[in-house]
PDB file of C-alpha atoms in Angstrom:
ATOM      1  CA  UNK A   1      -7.761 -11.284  10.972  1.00  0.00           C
ATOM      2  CA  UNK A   2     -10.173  -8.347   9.914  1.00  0.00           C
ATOM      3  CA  UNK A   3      -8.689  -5.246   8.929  1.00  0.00           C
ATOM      4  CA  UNK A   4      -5.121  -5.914   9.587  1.00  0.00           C
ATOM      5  CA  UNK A   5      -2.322  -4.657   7.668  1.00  0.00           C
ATOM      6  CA  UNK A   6      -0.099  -7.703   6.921  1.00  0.00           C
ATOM      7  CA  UNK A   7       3.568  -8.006   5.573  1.00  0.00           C
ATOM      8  CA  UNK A   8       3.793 -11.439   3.542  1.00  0.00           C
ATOM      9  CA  UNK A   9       7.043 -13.234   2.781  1.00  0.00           C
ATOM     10  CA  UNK A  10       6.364 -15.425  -0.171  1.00  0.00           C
ATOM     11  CA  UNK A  11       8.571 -18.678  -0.182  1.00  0.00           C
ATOM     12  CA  UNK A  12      11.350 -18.846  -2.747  1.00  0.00           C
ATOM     13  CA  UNK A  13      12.968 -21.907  -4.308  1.00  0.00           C
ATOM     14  CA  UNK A  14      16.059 -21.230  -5.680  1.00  0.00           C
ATOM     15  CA  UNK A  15      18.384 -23.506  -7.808  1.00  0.00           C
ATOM     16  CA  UNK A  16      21.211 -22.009 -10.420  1.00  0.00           C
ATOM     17  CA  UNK A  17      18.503 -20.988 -13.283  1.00  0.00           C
ATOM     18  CA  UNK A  18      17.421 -18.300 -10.526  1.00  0.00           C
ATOM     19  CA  UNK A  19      14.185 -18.893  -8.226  1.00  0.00           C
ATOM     20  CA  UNK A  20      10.420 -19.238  -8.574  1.00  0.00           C
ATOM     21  CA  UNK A  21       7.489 -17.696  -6.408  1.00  0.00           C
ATOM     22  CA  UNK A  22       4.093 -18.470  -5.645  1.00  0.00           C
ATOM     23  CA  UNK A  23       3.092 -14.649  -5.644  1.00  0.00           C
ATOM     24  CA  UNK A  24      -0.615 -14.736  -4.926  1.00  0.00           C
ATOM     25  CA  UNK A  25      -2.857 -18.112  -4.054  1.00  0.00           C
ATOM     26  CA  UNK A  26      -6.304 -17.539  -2.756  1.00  0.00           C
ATOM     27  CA  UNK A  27      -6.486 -20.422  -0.196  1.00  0.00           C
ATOM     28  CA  UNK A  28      -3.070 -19.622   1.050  1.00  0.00           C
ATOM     29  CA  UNK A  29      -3.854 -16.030   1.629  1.00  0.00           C
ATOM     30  CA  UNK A  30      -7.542 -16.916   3.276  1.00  0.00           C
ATOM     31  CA  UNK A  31      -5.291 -18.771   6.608  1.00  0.00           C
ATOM     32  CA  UNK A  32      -4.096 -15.093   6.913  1.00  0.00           C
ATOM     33  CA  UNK A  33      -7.568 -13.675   6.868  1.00  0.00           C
ATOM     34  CA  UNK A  34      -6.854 -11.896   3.361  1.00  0.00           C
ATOM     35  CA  UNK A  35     -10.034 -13.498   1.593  1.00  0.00           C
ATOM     36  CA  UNK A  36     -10.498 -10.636  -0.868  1.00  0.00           C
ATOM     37  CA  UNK A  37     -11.252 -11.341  -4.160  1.00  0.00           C
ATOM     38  CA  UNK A  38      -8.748  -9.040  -6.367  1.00  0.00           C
ATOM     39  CA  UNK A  39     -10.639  -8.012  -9.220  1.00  0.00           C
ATOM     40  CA  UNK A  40      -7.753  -5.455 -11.180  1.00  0.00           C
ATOM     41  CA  UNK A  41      -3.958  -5.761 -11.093  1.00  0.00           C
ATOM     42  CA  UNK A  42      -2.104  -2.189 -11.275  1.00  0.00           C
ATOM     43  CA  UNK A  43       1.042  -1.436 -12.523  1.00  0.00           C
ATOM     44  CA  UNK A  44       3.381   1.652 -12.093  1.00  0.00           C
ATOM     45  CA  UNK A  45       6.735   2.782 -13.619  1.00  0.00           C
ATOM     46  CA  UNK A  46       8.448   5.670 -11.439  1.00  0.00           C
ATOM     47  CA  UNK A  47      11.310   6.926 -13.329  1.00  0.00           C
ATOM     48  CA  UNK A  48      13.047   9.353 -10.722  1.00  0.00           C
ATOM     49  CA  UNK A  49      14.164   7.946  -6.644  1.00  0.00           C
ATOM     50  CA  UNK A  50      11.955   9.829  -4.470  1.00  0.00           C
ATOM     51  CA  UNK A  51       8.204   9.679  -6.338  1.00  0.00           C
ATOM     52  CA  UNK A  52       5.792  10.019  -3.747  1.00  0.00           C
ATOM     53  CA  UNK A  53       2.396   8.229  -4.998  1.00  0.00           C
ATOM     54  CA  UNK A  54      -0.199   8.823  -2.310  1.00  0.00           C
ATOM     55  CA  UNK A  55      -1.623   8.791   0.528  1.00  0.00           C
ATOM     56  CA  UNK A  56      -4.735   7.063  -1.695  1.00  0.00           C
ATOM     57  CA  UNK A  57      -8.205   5.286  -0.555  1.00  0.00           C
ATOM     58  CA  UNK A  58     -11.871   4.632  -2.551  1.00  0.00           C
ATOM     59  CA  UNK A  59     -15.105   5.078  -0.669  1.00  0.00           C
ATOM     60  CA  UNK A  60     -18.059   3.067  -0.972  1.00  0.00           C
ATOM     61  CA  UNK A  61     -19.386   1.334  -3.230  1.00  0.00           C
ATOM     62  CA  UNK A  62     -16.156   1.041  -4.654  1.00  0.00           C
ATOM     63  CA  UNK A  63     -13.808   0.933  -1.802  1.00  0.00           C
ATOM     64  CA  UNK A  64     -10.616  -1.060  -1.745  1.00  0.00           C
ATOM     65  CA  UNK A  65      -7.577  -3.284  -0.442  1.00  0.00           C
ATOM     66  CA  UNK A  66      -4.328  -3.996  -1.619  1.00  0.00           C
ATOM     67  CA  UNK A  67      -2.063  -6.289  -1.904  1.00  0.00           C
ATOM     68  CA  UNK A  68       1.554  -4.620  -3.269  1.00  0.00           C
ATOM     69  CA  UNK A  69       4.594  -5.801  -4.429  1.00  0.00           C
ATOM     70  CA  UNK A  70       7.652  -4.444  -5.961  1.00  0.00           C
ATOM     71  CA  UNK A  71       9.058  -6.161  -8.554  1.00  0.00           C
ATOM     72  CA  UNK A  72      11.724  -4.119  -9.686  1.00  0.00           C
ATOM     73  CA  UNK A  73      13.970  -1.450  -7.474  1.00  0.00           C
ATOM     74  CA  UNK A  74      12.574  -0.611  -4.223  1.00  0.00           C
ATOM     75  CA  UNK A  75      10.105   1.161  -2.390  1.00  0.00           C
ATOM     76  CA  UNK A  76       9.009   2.578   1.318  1.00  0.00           C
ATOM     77  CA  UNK A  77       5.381   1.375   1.428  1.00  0.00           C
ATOM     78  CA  UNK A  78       2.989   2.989   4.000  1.00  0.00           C
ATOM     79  CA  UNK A  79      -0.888   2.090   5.249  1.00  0.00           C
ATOM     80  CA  UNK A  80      -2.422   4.679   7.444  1.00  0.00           C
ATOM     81  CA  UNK A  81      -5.488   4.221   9.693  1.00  0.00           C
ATOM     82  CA  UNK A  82      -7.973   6.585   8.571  1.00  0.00           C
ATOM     83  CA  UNK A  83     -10.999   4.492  10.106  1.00  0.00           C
ATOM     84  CA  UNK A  84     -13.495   6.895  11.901  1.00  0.00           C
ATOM     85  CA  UNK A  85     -13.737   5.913  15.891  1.00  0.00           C
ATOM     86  CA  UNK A  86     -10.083   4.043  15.648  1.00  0.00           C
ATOM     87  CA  UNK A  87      -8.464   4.628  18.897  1.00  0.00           C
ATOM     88  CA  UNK A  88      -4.878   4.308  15.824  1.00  0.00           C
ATOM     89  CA  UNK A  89      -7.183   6.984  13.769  1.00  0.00           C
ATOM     90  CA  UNK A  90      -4.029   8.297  11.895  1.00  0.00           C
ATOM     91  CA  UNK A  91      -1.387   6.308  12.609  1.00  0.00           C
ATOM     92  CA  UNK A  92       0.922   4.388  10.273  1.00  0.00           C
ATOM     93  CA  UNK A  93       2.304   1.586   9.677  1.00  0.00           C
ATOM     94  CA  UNK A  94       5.297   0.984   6.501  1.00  0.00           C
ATOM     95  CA  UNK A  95       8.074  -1.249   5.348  1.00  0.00           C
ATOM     96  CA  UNK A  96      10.623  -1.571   2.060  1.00  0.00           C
ATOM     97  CA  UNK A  97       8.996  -3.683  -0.489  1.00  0.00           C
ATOM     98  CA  UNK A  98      11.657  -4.699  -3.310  1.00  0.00           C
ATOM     99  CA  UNK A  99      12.305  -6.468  -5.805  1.00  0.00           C
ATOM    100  CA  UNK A 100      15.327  -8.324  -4.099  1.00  0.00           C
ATOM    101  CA  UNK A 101      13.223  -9.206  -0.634  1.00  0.00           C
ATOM    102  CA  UNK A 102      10.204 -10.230  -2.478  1.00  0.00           C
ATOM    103  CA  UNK A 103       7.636  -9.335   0.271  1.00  0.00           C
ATOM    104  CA  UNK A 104       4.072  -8.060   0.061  1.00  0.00           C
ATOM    105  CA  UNK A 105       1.985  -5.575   2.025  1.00  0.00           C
ATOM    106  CA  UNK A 106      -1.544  -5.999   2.612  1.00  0.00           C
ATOM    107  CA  UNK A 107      -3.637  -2.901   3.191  1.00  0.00           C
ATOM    108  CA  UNK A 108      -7.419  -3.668   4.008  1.00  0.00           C
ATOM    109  CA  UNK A 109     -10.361  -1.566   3.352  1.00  0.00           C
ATOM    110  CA  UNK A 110     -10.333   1.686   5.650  1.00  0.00           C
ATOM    111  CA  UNK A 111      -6.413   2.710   5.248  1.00  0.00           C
ATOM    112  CA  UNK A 112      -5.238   5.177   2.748  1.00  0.00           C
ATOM    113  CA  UNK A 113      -2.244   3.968   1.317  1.00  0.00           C
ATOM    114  CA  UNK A 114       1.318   5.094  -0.650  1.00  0.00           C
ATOM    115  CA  UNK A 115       4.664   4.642  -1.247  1.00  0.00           C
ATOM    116  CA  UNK A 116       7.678   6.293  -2.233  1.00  0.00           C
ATOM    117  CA  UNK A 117      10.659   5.010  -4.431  1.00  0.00           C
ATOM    118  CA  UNK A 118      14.333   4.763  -3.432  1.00  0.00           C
ATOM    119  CA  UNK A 119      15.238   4.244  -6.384  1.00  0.00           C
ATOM    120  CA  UNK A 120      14.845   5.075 -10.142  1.00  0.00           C
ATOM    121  CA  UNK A 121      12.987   3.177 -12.418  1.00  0.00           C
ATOM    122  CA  UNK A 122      10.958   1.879 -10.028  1.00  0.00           C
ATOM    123  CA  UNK A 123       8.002  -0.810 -10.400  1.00  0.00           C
ATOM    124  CA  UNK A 124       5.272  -1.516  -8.315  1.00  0.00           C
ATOM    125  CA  UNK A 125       2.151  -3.681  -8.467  1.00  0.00           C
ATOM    126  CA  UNK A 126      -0.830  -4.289  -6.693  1.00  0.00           C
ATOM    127  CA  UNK A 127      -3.768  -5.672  -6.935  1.00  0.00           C
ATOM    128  CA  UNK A 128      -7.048  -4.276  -5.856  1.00  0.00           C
ATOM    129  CA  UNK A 129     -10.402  -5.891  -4.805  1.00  0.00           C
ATOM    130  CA  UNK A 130     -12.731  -3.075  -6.460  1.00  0.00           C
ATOM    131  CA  UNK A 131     -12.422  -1.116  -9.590  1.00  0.00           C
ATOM    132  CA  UNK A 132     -11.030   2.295  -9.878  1.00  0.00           C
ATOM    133  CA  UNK A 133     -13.702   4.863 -10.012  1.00  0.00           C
ATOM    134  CA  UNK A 134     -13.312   8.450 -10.277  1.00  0.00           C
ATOM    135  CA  UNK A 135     -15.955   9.584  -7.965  1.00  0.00           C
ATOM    136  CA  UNK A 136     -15.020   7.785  -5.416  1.00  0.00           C
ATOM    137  CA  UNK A 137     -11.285   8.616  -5.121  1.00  0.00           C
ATOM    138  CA  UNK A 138     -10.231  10.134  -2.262  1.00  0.00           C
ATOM    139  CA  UNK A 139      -6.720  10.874  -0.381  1.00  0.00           C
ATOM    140  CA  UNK A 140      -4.984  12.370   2.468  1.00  0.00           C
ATOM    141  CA  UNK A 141      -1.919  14.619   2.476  1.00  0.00           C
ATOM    142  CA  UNK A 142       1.173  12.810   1.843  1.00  0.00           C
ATOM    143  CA  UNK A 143       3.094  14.855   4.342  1.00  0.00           C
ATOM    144  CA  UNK A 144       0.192  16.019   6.932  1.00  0.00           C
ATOM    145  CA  UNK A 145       2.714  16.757   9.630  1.00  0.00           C
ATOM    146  CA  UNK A 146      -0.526  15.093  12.491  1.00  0.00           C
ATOM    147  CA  UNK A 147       0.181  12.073  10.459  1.00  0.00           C
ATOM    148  CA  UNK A 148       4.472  12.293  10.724  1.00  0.00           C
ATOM    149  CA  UNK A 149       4.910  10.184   8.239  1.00  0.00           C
ATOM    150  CA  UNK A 150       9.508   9.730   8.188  1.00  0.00           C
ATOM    151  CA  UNK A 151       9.238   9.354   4.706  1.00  0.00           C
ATOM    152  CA  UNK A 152      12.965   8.091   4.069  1.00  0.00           C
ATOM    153  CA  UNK A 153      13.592  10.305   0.827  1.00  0.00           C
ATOM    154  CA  UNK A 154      17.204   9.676  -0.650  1.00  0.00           C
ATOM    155  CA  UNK A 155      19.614  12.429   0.853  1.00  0.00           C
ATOM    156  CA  UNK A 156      19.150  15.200  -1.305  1.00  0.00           C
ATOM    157  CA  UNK A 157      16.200  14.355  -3.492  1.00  0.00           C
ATOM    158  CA  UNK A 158      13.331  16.435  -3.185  1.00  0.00           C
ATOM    159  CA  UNK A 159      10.445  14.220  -4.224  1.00  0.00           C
ATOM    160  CA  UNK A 160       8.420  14.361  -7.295  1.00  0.00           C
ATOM    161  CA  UNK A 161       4.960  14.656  -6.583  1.00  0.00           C
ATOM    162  CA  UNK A 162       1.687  14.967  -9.011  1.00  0.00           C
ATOM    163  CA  UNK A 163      -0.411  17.946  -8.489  1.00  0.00           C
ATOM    164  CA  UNK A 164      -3.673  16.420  -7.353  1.00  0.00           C
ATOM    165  CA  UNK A 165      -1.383  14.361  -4.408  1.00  0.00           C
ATOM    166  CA  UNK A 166      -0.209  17.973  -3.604  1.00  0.00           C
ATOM    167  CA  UNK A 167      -3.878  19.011  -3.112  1.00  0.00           C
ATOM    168  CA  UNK A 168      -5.125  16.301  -0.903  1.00  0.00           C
ATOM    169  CA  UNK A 169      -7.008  17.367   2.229  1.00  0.00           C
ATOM    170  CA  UNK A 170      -4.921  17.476   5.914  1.00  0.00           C
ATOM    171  CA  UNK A 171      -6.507  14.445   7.802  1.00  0.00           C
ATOM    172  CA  UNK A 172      -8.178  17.025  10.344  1.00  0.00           C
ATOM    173  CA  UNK A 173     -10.309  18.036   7.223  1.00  0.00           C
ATOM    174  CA  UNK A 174     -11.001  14.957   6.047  1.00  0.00           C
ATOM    175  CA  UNK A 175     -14.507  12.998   6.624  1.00  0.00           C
ATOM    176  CA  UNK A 176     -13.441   9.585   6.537  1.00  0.00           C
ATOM    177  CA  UNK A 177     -16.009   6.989   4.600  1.00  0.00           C
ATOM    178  CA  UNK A 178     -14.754   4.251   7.089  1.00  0.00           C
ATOM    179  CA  UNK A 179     -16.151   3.233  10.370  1.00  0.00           C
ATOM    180  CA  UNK A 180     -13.689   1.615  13.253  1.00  0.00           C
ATOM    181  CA  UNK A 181     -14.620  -2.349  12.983  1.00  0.00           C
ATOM    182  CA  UNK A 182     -12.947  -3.194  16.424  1.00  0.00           C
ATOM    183  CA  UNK A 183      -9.489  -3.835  15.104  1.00  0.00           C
ATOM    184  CA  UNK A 184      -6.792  -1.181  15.598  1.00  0.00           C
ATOM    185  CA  UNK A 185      -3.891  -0.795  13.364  1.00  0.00           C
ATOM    186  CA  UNK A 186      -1.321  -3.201  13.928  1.00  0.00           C
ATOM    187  CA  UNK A 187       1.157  -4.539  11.177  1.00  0.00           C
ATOM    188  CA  UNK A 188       1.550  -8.399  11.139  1.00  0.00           C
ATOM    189  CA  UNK A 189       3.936 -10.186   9.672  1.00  0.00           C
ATOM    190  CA  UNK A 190       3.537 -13.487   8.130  1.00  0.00           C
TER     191      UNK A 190
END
């Protein structure tokens, strides 16, 4: 599968207690090319509808992918191609993750990534395949209008952003760590 961004819908058995989940199985995942090995789990609490977290990536030696979920409210979830030589160089791919439709987005090596809440007390987690490090964090302008990201903010809500997201470089400034490995962006959905 290489460097695809993939939308998983993990199975859910239901009976009256409520329903169970296989959330993450290694072999499982490997049939849909996703043969990572996740090394950190992240979690985030965003209190107001309308955070903006991103657009976030690592370089080398400590780059990373993703595997998100949203396990309580919901959230618009965006990967964009930030691979250097991609014919989809800045393009973008997103979908609601919630808590209620249980899915998972997959965002490989070479794709900044973010999210915004649509609602409050939002929580999101992911799991990454590197550790963070400091040095080699890196982003892209949540709103870079080359990108044209429709962020779908609630009507009226201007959205809370952290300072350093607000200083992230337009993607016409930014020297991309990632090389184009013959796969252009495309989201699949298994």
């Amino acid at each position: 599968m290489g460097s695809k961004v993939v939308l998983l819908r993990p199975k859910r058995f239901g009976d009256e207690r409520g329903w169970f989940s296989e959330v993450y199985n290694a072999r499982v995942f490997s049939k849909y090319g996703i043969a990572d090995q996740f090394v950190q789990d992240n979690h985030s609490l965003s209190v107001t509808a309308g955070t903006v977290r991103g657009l976030h990536y690592q370089s080398a030696p400590f780059e990373q992918a993703k595997l998100v979920r949203c396990i309580r409210g919901r959230i618009f979830d965006v990967a964009v191609d930030i691979r250097r030589g991609s014919p989809t160089f800045g393009r973008w791919v997103g979908t609601e993750l919630s808590a209620e439709n249980g899915l998972h987005l997959y965002i490989p090596v070479g794709f900044a990534h973010g999210f915004v809440t649509l609602e409050p007390f939002t929580e999101v987690i992911y799991k990454v395949s590197n550790i963070y490090s400091l040095e080699n964090d890196g982003g892209v302008l949540w709103n870079d209008p080359t990108i044209g990201i429709d962020w779908p903010l609630p009507e009226g809500v201007e959205p809370t952003i952290s300072s350093k997201d607000r200083r992230q470089p337009l993607l016409c400034d930014l020297n991309s760590p990632f090389e184009y490995d013959g796969v252009p962006l495309e989201l699949v959905e298994m």
